[in-house]
Short mmCIF file of N, CA and C in Angstrom, two decimals:
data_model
loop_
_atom_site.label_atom_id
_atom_site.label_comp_id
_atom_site.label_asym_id
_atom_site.label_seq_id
_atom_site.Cartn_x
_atom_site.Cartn_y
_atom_site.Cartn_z
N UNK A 27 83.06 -147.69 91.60
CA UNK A 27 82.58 -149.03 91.31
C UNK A 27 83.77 -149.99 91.14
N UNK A 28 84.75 -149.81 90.14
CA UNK A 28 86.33 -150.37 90.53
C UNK A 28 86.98 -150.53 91.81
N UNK A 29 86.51 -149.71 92.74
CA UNK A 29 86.96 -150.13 94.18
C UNK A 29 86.22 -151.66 94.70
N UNK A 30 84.97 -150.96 94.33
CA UNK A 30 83.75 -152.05 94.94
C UNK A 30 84.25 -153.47 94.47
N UNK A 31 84.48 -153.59 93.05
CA UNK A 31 84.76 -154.78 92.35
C UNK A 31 85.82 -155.48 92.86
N UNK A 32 86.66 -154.67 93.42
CA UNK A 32 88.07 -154.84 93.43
C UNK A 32 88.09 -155.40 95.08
N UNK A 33 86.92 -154.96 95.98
CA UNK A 33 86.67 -155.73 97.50
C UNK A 33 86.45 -156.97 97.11
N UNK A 34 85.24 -156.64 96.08
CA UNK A 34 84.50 -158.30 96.12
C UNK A 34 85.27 -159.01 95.86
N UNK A 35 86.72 -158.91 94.71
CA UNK A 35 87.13 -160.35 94.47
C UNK A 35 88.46 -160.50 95.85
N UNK A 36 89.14 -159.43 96.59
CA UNK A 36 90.41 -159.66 96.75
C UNK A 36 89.73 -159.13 98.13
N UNK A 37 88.77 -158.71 98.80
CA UNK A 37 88.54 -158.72 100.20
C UNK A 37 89.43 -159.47 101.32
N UNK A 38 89.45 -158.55 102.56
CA UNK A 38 90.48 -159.66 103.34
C UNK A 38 89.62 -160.77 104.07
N UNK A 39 88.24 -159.89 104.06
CA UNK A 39 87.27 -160.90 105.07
C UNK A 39 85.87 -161.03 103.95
N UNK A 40 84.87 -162.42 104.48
CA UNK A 40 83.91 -162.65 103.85
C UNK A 40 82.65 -161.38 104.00
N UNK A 41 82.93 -161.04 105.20
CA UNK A 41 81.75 -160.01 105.42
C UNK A 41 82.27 -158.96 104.74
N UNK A 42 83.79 -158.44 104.60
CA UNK A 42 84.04 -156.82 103.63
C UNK A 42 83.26 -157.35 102.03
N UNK A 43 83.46 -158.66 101.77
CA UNK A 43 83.06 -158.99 100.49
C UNK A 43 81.53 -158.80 100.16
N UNK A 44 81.06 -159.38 101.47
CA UNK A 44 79.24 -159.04 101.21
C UNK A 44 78.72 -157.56 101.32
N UNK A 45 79.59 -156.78 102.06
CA UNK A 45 79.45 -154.96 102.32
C UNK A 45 79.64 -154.63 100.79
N UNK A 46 80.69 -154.86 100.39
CA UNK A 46 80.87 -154.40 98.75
C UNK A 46 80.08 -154.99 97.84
N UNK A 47 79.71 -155.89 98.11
CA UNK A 47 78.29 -156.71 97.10
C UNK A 47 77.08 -155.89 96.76
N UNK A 48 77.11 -155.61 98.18
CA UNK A 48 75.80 -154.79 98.29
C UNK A 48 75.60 -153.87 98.07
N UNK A 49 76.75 -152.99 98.47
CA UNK A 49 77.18 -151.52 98.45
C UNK A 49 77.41 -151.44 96.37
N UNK A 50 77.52 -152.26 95.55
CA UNK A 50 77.72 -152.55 94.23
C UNK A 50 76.32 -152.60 93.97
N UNK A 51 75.47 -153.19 94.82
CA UNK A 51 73.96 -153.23 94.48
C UNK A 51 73.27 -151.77 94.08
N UNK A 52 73.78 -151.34 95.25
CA UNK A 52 72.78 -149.76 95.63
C UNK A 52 73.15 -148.80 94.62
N UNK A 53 74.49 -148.97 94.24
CA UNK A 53 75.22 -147.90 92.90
C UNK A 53 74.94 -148.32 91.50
N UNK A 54 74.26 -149.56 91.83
CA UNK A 54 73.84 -150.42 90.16
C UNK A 54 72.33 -149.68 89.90
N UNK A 55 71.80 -149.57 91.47
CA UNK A 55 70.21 -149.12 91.01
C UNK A 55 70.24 -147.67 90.88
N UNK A 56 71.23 -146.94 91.42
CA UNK A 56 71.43 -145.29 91.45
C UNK A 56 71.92 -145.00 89.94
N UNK A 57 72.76 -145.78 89.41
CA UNK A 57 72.73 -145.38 88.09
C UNK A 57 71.80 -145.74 87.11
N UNK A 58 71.28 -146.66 87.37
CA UNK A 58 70.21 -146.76 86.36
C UNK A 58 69.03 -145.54 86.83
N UNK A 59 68.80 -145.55 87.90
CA UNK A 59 67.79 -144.15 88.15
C UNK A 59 68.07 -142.90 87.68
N UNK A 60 69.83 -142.50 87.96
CA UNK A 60 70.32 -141.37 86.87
C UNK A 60 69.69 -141.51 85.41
N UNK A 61 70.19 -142.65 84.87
CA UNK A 61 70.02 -143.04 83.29
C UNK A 61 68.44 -143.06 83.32
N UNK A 62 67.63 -143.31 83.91
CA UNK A 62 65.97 -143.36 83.91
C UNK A 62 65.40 -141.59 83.48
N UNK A 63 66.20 -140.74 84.78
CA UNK A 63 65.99 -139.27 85.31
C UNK A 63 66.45 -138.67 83.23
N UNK A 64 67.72 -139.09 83.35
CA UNK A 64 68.42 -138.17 81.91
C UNK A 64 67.92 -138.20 80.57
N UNK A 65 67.18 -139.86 80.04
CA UNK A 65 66.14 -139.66 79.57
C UNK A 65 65.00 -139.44 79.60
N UNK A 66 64.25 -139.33 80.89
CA UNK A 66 63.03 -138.78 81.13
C UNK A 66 62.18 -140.00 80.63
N UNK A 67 62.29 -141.11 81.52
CA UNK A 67 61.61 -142.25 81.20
C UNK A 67 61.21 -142.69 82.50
N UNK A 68 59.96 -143.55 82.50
CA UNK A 68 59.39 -144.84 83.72
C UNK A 68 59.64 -146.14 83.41
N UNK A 69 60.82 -146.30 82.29
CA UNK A 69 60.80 -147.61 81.81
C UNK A 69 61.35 -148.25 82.93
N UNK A 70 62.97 -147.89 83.45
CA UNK A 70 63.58 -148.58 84.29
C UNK A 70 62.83 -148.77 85.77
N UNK A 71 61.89 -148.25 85.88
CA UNK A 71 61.40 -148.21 87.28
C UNK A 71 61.24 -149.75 87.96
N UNK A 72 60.95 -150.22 87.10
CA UNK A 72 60.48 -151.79 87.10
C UNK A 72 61.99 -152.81 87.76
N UNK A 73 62.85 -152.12 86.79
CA UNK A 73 64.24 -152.78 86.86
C UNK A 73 65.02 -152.35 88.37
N UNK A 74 64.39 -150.95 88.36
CA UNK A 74 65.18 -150.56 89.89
C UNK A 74 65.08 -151.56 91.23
N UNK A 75 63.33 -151.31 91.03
CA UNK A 75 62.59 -152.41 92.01
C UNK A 75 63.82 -153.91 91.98
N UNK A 76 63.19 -154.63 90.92
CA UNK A 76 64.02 -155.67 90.71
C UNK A 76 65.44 -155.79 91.30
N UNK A 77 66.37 -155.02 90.80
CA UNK A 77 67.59 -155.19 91.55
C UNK A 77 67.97 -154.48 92.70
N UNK A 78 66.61 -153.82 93.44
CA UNK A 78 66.88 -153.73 94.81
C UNK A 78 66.18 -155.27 95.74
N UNK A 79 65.43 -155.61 95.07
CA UNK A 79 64.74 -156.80 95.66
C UNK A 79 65.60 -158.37 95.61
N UNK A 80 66.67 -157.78 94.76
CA UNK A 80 67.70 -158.89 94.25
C UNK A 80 68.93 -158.92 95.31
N UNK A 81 69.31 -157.71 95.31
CA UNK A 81 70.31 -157.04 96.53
C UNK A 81 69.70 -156.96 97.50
N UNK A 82 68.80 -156.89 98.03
CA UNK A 82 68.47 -157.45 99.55
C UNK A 82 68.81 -159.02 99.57
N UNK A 83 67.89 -159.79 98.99
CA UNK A 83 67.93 -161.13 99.19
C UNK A 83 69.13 -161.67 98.96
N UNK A 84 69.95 -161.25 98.15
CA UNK A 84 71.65 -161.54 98.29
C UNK A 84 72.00 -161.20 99.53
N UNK A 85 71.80 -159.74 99.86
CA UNK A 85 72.62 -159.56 101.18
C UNK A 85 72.08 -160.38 102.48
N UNK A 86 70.98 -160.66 102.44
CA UNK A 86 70.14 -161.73 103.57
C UNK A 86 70.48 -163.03 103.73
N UNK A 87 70.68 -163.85 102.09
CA UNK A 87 71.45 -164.84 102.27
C UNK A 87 72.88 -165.20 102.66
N UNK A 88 73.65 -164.00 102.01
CA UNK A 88 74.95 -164.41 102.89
C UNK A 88 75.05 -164.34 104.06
N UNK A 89 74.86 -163.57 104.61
CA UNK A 89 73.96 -163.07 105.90
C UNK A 89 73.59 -164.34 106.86
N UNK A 90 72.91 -164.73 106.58
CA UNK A 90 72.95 -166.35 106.90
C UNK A 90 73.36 -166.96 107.01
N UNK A 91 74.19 -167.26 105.57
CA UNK A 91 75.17 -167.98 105.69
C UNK A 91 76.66 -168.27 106.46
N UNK A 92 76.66 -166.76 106.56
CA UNK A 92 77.83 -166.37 107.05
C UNK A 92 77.74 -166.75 108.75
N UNK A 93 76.57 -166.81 108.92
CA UNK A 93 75.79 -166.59 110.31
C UNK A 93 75.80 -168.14 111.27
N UNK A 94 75.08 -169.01 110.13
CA UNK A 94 74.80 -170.20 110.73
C UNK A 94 75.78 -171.55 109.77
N UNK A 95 76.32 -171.24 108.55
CA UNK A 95 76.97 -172.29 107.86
C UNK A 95 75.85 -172.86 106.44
N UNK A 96 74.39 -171.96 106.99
CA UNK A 96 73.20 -172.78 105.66
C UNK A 96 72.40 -172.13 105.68
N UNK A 97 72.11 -171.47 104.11
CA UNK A 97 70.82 -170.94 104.02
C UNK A 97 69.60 -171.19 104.32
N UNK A 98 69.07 -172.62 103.66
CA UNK A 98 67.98 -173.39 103.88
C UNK A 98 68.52 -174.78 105.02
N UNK A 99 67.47 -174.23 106.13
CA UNK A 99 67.50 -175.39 106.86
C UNK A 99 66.93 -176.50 106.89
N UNK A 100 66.95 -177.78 107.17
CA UNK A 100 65.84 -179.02 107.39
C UNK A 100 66.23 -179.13 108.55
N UNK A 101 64.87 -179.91 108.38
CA UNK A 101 64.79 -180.78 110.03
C UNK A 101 65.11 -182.03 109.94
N UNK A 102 66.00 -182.66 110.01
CA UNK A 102 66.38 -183.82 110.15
C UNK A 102 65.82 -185.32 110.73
N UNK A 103 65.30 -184.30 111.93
CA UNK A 103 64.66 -185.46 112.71
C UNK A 103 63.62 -186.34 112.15
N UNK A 104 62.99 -185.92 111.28
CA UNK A 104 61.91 -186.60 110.48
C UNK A 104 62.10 -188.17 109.67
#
């Protein structure tokens, strides 16, 4: 996870930064599923969901961004 941290801030490129974002996502919800499994609980289940649904839509927006210059588009012409 110190590696991961250590892309996101000092990455050479914007996309290694969004790979480690994400890749920080998936190890955020794997440990809390460990920590769910070790106490023998359904509490976190809720939370897993959540910050996989959080880490997609992060990785989609940069994604975008990175892609076209703007998340949300308008139409101008109007």
């Amino acid at each position: 996870m110190l590696g991961l941290i250590y892309r996101v801030i000092k990455g050479p490129t914007i996309p290694d930064r969004v790979v480690a974002l994400d890749a920080l996502g998936v190890n955020l919800i794997a440990i809390v599923a460990l920590v769910s499994m070790l106490i023998d609980s359904d509490a976190f289940l809720e939370v897993i969901l959540l910050l996989g649904i959080l880490a997609f839509i992060g990785t989609v927006s940069f994604s975008k961004f990175l892609e076209k210059g703007a998340i949300i588009e308008r139409d101008r012409n109007r």
